[in-house]
PDB file of C-alpha atoms in Angstrom:
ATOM      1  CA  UNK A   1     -17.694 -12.552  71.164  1.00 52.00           C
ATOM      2  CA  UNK A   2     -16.283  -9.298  69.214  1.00 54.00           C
ATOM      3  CA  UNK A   3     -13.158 -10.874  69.571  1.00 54.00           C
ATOM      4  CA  UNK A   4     -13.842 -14.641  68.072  1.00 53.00           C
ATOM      5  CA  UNK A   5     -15.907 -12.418  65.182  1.00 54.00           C
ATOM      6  CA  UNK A   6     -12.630 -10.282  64.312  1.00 53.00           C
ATOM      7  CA  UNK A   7     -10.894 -13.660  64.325  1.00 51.00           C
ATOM      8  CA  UNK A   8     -13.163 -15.085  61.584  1.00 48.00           C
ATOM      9  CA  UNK A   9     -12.573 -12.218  59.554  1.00 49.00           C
ATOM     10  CA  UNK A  10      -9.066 -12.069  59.716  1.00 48.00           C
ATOM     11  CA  UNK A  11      -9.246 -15.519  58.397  1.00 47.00           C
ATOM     12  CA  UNK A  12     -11.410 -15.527  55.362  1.00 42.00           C
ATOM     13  CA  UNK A  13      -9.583 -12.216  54.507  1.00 42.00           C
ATOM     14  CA  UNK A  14      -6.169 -12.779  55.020  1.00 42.00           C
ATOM     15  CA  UNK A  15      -5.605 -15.568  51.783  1.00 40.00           C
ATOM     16  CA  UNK A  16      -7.809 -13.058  49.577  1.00 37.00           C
ATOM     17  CA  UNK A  17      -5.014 -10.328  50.633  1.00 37.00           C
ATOM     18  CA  UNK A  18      -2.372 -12.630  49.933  1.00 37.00           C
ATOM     19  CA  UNK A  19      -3.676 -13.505  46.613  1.00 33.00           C
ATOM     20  CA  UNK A  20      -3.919  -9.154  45.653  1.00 30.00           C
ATOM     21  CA  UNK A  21      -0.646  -8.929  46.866  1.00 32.00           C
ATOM     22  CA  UNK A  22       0.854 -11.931  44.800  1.00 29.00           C
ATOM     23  CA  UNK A  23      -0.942 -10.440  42.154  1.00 27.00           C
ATOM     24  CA  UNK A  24       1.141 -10.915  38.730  1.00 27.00           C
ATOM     25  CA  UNK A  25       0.390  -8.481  35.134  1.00 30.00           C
ATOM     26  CA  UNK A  26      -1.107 -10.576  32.790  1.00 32.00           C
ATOM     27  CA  UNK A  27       1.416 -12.272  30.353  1.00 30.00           C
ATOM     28  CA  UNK A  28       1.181 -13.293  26.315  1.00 32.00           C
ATOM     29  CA  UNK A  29       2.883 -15.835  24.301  1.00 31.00           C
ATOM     30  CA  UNK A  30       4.364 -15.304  21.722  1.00 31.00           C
ATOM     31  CA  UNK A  31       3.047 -15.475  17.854  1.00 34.00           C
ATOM     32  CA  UNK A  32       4.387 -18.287  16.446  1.00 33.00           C
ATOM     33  CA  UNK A  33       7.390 -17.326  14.712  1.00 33.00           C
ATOM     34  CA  UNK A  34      10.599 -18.460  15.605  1.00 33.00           C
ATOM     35  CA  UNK A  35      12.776 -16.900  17.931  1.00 31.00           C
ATOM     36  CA  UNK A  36      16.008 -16.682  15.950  1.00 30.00           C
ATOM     37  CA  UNK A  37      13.589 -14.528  13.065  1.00 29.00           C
ATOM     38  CA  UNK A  38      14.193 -11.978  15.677  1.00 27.00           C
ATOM     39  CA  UNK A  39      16.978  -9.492  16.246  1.00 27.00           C
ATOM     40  CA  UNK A  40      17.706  -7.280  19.494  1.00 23.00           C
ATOM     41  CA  UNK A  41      19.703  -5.317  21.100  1.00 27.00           C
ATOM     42  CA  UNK A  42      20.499  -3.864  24.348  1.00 25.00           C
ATOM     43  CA  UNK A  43      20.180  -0.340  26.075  1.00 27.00           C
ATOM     44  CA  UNK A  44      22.725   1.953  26.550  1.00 30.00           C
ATOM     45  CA  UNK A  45      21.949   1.678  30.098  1.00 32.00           C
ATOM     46  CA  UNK A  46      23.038  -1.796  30.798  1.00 32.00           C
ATOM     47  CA  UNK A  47      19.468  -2.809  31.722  1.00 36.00           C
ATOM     48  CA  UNK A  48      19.394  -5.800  29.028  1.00 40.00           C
ATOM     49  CA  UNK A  49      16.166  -3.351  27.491  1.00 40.00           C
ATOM     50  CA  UNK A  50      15.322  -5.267  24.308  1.00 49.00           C
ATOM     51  CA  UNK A  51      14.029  -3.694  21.060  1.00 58.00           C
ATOM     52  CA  UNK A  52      12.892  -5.285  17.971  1.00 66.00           C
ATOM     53  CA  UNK A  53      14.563  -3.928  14.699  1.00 80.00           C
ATOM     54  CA  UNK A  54      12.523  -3.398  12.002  1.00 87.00           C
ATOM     55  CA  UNK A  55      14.457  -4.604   8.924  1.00 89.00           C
ATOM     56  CA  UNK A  56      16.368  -2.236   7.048  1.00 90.00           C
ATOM     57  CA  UNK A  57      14.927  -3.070   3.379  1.00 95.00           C
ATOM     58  CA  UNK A  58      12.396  -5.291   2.167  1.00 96.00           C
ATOM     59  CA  UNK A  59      12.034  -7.246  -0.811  1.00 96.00           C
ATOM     60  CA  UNK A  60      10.334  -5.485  -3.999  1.00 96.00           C
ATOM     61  CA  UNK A  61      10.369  -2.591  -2.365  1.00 97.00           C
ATOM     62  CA  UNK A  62      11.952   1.000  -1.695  1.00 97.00           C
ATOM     63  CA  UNK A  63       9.716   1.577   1.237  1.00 98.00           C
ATOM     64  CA  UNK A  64      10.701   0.697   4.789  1.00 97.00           C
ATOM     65  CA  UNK A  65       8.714   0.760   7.924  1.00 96.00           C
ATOM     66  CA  UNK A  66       8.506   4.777   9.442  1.00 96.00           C
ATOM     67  CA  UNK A  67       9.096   4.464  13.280  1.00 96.00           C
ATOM     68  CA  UNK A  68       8.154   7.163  16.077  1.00 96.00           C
ATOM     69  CA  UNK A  69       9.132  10.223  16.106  1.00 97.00           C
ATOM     70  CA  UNK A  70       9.240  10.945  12.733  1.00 98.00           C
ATOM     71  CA  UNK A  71       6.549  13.171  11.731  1.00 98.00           C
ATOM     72  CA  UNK A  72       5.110  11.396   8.849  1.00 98.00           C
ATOM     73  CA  UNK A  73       3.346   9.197  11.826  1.00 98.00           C
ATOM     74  CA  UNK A  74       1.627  11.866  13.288  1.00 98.00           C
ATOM     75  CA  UNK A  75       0.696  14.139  10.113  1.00 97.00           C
ATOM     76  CA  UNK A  76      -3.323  14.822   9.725  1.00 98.00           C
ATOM     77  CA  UNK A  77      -5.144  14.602   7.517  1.00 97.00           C
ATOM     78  CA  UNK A  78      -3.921  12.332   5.072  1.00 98.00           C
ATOM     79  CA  UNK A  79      -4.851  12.716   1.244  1.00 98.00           C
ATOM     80  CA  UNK A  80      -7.746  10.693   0.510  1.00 98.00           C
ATOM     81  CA  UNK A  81      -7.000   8.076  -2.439  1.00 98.00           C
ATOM     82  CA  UNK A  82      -9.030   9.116  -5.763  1.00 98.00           C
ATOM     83  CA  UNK A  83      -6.945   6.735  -8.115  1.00 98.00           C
ATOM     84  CA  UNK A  84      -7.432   3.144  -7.879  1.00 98.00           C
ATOM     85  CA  UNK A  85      -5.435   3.188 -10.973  1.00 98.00           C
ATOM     86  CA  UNK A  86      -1.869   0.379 -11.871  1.00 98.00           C
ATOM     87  CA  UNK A  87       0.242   2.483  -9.452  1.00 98.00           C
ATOM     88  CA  UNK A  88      -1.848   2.447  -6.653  1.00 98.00           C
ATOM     89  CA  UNK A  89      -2.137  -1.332  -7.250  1.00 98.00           C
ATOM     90  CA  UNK A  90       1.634  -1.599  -7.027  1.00 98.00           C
ATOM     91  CA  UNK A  91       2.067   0.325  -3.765  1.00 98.00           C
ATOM     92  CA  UNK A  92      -0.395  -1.792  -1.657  1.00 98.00           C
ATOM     93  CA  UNK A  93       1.075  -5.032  -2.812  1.00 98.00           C
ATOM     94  CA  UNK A  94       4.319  -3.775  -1.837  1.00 98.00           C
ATOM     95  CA  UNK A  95       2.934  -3.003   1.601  1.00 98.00           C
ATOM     96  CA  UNK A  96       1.624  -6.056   1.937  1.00 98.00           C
ATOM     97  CA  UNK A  97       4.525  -8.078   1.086  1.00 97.00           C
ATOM     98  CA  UNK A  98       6.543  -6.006   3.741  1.00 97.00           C
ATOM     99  CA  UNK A  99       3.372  -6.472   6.733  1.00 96.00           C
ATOM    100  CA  UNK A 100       4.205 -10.247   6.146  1.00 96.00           C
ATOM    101  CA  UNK A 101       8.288 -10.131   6.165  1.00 94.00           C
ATOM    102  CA  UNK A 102       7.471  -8.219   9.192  1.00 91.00           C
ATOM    103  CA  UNK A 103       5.572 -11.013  10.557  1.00 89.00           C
ATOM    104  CA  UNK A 104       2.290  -8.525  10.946  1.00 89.00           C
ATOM    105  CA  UNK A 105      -1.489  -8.450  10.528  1.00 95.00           C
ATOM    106  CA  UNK A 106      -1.207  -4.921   9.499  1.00 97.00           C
ATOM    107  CA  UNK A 107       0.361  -1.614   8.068  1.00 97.00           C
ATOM    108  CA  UNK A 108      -0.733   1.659   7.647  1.00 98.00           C
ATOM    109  CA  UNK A 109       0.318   4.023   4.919  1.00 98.00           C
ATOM    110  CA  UNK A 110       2.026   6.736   7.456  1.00 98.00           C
ATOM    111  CA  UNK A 111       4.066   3.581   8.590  1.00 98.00           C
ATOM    112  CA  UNK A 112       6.036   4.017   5.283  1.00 98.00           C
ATOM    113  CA  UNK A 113       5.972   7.464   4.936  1.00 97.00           C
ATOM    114  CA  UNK A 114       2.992   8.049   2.984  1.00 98.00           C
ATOM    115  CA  UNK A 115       0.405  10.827   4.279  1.00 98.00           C
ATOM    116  CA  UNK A 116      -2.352   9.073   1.900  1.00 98.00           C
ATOM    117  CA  UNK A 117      -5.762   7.512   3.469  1.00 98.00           C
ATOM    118  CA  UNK A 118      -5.315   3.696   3.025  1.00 98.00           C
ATOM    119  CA  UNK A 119      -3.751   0.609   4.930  1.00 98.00           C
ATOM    120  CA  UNK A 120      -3.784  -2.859   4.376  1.00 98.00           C
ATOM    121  CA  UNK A 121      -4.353  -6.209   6.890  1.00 98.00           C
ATOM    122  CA  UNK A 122      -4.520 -10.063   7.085  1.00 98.00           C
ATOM    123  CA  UNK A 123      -5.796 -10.748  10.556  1.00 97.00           C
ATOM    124  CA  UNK A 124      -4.248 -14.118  10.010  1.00 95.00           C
ATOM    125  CA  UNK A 125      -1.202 -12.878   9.314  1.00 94.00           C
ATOM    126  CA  UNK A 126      -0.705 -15.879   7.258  1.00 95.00           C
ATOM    127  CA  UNK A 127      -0.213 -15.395   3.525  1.00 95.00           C
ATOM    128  CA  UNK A 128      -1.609 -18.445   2.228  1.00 96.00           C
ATOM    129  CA  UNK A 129      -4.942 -17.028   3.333  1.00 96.00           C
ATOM    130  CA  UNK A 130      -5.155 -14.342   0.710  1.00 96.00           C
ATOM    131  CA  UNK A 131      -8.442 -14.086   0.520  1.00 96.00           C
ATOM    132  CA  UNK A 132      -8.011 -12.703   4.142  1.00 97.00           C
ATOM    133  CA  UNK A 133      -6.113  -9.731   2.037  1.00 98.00           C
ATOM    134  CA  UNK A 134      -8.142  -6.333   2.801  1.00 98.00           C
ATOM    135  CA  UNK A 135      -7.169  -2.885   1.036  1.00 98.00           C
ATOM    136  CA  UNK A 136      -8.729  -0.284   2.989  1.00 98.00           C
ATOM    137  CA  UNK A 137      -9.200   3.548   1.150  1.00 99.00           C
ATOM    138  CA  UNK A 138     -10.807   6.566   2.496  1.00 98.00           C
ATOM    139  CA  UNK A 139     -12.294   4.682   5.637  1.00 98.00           C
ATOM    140  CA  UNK A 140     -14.384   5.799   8.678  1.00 98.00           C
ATOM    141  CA  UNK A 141     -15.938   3.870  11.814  1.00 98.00           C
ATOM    142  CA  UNK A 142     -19.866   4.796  11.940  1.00 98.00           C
ATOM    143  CA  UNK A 143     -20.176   3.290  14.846  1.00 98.00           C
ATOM    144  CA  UNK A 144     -18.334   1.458  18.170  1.00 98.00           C
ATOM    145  CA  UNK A 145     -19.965  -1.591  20.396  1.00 98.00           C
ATOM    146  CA  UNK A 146     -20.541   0.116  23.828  1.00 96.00           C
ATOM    147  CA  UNK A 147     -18.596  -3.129  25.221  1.00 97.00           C
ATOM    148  CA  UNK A 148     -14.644  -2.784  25.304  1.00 97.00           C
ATOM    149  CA  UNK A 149     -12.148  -6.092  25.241  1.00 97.00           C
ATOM    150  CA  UNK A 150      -8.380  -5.125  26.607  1.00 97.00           C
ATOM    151  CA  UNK A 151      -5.616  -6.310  25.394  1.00 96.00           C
ATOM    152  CA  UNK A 152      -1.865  -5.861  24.811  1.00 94.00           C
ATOM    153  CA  UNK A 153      -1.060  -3.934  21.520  1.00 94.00           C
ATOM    154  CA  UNK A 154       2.672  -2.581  20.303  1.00 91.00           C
ATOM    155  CA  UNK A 155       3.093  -1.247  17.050  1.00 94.00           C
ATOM    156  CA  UNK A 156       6.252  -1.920  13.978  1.00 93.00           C
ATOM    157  CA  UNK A 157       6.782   1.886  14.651  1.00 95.00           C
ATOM    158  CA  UNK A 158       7.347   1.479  18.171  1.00 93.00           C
ATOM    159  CA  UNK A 159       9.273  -1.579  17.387  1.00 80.00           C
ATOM    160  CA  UNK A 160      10.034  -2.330  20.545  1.00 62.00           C
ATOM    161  CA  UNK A 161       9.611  -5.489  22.774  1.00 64.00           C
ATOM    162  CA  UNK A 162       9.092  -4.033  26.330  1.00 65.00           C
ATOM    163  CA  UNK A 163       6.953  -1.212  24.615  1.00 85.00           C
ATOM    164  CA  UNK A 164       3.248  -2.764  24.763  1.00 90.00           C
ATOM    165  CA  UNK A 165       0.518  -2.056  26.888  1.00 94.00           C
ATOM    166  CA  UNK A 166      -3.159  -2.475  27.599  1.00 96.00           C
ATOM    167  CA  UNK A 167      -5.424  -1.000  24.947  1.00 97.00           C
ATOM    168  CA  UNK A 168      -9.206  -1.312  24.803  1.00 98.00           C
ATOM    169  CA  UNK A 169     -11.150  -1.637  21.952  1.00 98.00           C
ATOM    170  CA  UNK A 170     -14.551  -1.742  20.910  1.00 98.00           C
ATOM    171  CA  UNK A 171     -15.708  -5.629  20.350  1.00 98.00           C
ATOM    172  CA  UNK A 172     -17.569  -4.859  16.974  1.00 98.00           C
ATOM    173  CA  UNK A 173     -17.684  -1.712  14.469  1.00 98.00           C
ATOM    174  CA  UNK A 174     -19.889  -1.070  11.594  1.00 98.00           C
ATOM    175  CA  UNK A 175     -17.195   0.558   8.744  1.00 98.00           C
ATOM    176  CA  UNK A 176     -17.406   2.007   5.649  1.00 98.00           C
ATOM    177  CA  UNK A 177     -14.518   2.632   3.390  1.00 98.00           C
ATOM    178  CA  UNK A 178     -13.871   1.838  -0.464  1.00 98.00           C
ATOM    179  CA  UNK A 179     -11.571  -1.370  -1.878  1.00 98.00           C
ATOM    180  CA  UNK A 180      -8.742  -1.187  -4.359  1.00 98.00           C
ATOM    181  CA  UNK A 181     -11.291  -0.924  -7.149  1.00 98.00           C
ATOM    182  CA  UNK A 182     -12.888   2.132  -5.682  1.00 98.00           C
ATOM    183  CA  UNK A 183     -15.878  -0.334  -4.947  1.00 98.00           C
ATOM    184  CA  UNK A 184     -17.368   1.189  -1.234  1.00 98.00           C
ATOM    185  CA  UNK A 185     -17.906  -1.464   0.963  1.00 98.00           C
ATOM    186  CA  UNK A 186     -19.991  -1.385   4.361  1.00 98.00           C
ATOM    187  CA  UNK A 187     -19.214  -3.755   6.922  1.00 98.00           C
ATOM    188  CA  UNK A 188     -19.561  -5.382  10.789  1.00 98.00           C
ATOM    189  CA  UNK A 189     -16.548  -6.505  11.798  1.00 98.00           C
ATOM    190  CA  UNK A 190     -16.249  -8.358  15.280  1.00 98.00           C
ATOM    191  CA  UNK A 191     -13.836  -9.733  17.605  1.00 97.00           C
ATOM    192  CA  UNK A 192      -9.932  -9.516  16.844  1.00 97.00           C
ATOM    193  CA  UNK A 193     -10.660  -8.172  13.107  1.00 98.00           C
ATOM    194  CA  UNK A 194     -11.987  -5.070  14.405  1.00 98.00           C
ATOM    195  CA  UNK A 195      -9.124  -4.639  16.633  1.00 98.00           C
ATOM    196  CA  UNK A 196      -6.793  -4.873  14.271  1.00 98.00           C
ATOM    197  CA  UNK A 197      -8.787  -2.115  11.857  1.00 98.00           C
ATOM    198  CA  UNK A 198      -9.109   0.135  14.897  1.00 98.00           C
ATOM    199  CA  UNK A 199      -5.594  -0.335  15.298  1.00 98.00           C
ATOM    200  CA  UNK A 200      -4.946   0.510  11.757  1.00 98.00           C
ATOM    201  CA  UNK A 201      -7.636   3.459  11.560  1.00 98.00           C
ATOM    202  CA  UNK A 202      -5.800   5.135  14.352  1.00 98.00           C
ATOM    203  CA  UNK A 203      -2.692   5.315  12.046  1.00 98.00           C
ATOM    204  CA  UNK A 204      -4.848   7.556   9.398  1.00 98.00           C
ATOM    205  CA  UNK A 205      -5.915  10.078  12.511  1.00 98.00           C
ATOM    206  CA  UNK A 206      -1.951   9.923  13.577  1.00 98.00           C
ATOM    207  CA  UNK A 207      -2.580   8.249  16.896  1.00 98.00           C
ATOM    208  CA  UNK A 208      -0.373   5.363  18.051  1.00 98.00           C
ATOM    209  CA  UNK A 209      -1.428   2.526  20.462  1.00 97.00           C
ATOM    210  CA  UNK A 210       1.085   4.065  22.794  1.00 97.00           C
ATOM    211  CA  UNK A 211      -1.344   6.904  22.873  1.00 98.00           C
ATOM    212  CA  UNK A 212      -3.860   4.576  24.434  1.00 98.00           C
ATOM    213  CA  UNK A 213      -1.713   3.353  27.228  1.00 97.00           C
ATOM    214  CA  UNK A 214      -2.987   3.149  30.792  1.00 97.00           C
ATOM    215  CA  UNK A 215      -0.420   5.217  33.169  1.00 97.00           C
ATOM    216  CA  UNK A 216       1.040   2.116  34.276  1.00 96.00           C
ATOM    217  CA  UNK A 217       2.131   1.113  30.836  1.00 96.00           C
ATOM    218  CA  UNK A 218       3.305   4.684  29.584  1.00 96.00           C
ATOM    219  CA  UNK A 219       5.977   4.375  32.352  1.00 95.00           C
ATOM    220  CA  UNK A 220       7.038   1.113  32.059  1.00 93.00           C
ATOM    221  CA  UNK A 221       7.414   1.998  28.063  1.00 94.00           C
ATOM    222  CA  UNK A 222       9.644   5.345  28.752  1.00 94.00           C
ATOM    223  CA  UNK A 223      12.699   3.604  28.695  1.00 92.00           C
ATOM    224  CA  UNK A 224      11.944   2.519  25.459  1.00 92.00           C
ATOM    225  CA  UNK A 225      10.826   5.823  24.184  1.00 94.00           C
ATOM    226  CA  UNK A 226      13.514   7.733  25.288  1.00 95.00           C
ATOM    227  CA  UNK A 227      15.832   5.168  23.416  1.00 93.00           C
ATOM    228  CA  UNK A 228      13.751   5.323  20.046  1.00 94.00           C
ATOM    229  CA  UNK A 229      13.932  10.063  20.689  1.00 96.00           C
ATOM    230  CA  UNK A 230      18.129   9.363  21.190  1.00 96.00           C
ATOM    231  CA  UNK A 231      18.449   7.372  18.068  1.00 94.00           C
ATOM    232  CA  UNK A 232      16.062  10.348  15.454  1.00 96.00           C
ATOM    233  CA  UNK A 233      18.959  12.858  15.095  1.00 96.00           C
ATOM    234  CA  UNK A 234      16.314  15.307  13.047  1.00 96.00           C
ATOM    235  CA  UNK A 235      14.912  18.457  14.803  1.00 96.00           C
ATOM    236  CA  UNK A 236      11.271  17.640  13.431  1.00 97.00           C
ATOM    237  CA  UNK A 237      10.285  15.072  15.840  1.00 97.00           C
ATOM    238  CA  UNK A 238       6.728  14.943  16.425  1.00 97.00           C
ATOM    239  CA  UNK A 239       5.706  13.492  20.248  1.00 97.00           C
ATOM    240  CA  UNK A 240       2.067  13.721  20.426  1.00 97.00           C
ATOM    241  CA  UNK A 241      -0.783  13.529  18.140  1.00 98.00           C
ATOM    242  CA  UNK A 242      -2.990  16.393  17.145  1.00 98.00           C
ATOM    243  CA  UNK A 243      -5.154  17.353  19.832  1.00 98.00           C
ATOM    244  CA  UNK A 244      -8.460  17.195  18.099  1.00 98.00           C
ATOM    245  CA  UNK A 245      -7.698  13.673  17.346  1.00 98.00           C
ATOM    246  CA  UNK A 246      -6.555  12.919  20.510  1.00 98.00           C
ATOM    247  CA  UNK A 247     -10.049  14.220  22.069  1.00 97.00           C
ATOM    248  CA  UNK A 248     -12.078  12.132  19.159  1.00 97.00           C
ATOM    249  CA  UNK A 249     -10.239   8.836  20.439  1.00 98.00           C
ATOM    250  CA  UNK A 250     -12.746   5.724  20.544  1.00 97.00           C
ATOM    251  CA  UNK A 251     -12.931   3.928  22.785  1.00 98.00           C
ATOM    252  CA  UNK A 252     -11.653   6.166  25.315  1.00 97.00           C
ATOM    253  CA  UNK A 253      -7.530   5.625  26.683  1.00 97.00           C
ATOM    254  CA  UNK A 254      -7.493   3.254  29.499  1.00 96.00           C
ATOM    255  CA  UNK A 255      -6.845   5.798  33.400  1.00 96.00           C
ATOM    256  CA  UNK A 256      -5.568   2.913  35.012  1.00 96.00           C
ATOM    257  CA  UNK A 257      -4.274  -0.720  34.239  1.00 94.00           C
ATOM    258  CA  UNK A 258      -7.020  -3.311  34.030  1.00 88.00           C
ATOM    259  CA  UNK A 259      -6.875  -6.158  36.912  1.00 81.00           C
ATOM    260  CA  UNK A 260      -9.307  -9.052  36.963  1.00 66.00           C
ATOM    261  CA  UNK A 261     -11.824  -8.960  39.570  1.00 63.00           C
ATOM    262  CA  UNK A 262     -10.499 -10.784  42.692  1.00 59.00           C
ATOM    263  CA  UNK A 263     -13.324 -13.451  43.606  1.00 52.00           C
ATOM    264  CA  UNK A 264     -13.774 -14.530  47.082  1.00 54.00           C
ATOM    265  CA  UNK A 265     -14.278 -18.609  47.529  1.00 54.00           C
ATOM    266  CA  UNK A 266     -17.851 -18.780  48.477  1.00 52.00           C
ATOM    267  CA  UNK A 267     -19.004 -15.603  46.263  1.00 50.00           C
ATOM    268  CA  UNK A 268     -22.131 -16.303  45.068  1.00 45.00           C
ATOM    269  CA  UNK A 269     -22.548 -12.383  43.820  1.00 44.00           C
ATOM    270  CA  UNK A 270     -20.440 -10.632  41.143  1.00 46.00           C
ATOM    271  CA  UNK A 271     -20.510  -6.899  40.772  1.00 42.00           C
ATOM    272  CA  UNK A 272     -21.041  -6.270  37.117  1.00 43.00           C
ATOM    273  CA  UNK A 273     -19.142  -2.819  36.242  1.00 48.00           C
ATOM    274  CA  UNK A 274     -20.818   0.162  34.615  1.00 45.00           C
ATOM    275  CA  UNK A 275     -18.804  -0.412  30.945  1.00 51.00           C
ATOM    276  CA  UNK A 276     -18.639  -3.849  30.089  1.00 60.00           C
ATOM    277  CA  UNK A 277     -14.518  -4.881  29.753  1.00 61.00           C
ATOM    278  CA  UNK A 278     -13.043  -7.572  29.630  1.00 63.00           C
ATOM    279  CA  UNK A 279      -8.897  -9.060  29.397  1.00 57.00           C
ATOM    280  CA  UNK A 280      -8.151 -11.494  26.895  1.00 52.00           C
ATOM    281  CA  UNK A 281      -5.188 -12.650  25.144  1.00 43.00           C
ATOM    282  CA  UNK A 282      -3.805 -11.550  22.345  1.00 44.00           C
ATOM    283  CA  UNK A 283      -4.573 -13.930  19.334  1.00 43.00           C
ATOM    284  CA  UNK A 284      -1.545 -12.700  17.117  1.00 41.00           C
ATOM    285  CA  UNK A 285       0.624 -10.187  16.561  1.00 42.00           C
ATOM    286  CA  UNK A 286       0.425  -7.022  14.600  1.00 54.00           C
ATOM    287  CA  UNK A 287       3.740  -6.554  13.118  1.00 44.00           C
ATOM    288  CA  UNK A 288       6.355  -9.149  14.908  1.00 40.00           C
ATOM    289  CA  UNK A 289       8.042  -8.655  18.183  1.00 35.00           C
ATOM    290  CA  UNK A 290       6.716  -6.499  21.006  1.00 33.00           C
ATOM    291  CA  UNK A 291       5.276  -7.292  24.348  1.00 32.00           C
ATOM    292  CA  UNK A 292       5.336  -6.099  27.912  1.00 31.00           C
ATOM    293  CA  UNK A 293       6.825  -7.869  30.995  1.00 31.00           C
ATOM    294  CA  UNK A 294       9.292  -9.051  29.101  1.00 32.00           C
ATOM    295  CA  UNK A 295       6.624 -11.285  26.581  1.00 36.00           C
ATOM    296  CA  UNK A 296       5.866 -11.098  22.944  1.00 38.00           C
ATOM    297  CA  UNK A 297       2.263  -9.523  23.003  1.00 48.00           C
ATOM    298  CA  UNK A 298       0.055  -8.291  20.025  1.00 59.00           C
ATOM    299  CA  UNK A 299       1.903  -5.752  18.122  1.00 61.00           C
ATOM    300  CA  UNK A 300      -0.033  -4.162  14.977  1.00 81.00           C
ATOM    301  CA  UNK A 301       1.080  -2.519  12.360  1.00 85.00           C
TER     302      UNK A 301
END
């Protein structure tokens, strides 16, 4: 009889094995821009690694996107805006003209080499939907949902397509920051608007998405890394963010890459985690390009 019972459970065990072991990362598609808008090129290794250039100039403007190490990305605190004045008018425009030639949702000021306390978004990413349009000065998060969502994020200053990884981020934030008029403004934002100002908000305390990387992902984005520290030639380069920051981050960096649950046919229980997470995909990009396994996946600005 101990035999025949072993039996049984070899068989309702075995496909549920089969199934981890089959187990594929989750994959994105792409935003939908067209695939010859994109330029590449390969590693010095030979390993066909592909990496999204960021363009070289942009239209109306002198600025151009600031990509990692340089330590202009990584510099805290930036100066808080006081003058809402014509030239500070001027500057955001001009950064959000380049976050849509880059084909983003987003872009920081540190992402063009300004230390100051402001960044811009469109969560559409579409720029017929201007009243989308947010200037965002002086900000802060008051508060974080207690429920994370996971997705893939990459980042213009990474701009790389085989460097994104899992982040998590809180599902709703209450925010407070002032407008382009100086007007403050308090607000809830939800669902993949909030990602993208988290996203954006890390920028302002020098912390890339990168940063927030599960193991998994930090190694399969070395490669990358390591190409982006051979092309800086400067002796300034600046690898991690300040520590304090690093300690404040909200939600908290992912330990381990996030799997799915694997549900047994015939389950009628599900084990509900401690911290609510769950994996959903990317709605759009933040910045053009990007995505692990070899996919386009969200990449901010």
């Amino acid at each position: 009889m101990h035999k025949y019972q072993m039996l049984l459970k070899l068989a309702f065990f075995l496909p549920a094995a089969e199934a981890l072991l089959n187990y594929k990362k989750i994959t994105f598609s792409a935003p939908s821009s067209s695939s010859s808008s994109r330029n590449y090129c390969s590693s010095a290794s030979g390993n066909n690694l592909q990496m999204r250039l960021n363009p070289t100039s942009f239209s109306g403007t002198d600025y151009t996107i600031t990509e990692f190490p340089r330590p202009a990305l990584r510099r805290v605190p930036n100066a808080p805006i006081a003058d809402f004045d014509e030239n500070f008018e001027t500057k955001s425009q001009e950064m959000i003209g380049m976050m849509y030639e880059a084909k983003g949702v987003g872009l920081a000021a540190p992402q063009v080499g300004l230390n100051e306390d402001f960044f811009v978004y469109n969560p559409s990413a579409d720029e017929n939907t201007k009243h989308m349009e947010r200037i965002v000065c002086n900000p802060t998060i008051s508060k974080y949902s207690g429920e994370v969502e996971i997705e893939e994020e990459g980042c213009l200053s990474l701009r790389s397509d085989d460097c994104a990884g899992q982040v998590a981020r809180s599902i709703w934030i209450e925010v407070e920051y002032q407008n382009e008029l100086g007007q403050k403004v308090k607000r809830r934002l939800k669902g993949f608007e909030a990602r993208v100002f988290q996203h954006e908000y890390d920028h302002l305390k020098g912390i890339l998405c990168y940063d927030r990387f599960p193991p998994e992902d930090r190694e399969a984005a070395q490669a990358n890394i390591d190409k982006l520290l051979g092309l800086y030639t400067e002796d300034d380069a600046q690898l991690e963010p300040d520590a304090k920051e690093a300690i404040a981050m909200q939600p908290r960096p992912l330990t381990t890459r996030h799997m799915p649950p694997l549900t047994l046919e015939g389950d009628e229980e599900e084990t509900q985690p401690e911290e609510k997470r769950k994996v959903t995909k990317a709605k759009s990009g933040f910045g053009g390009g990007g995505g692990g396994m070899g996919k386009t996946a969200g990449v901010f600005g």
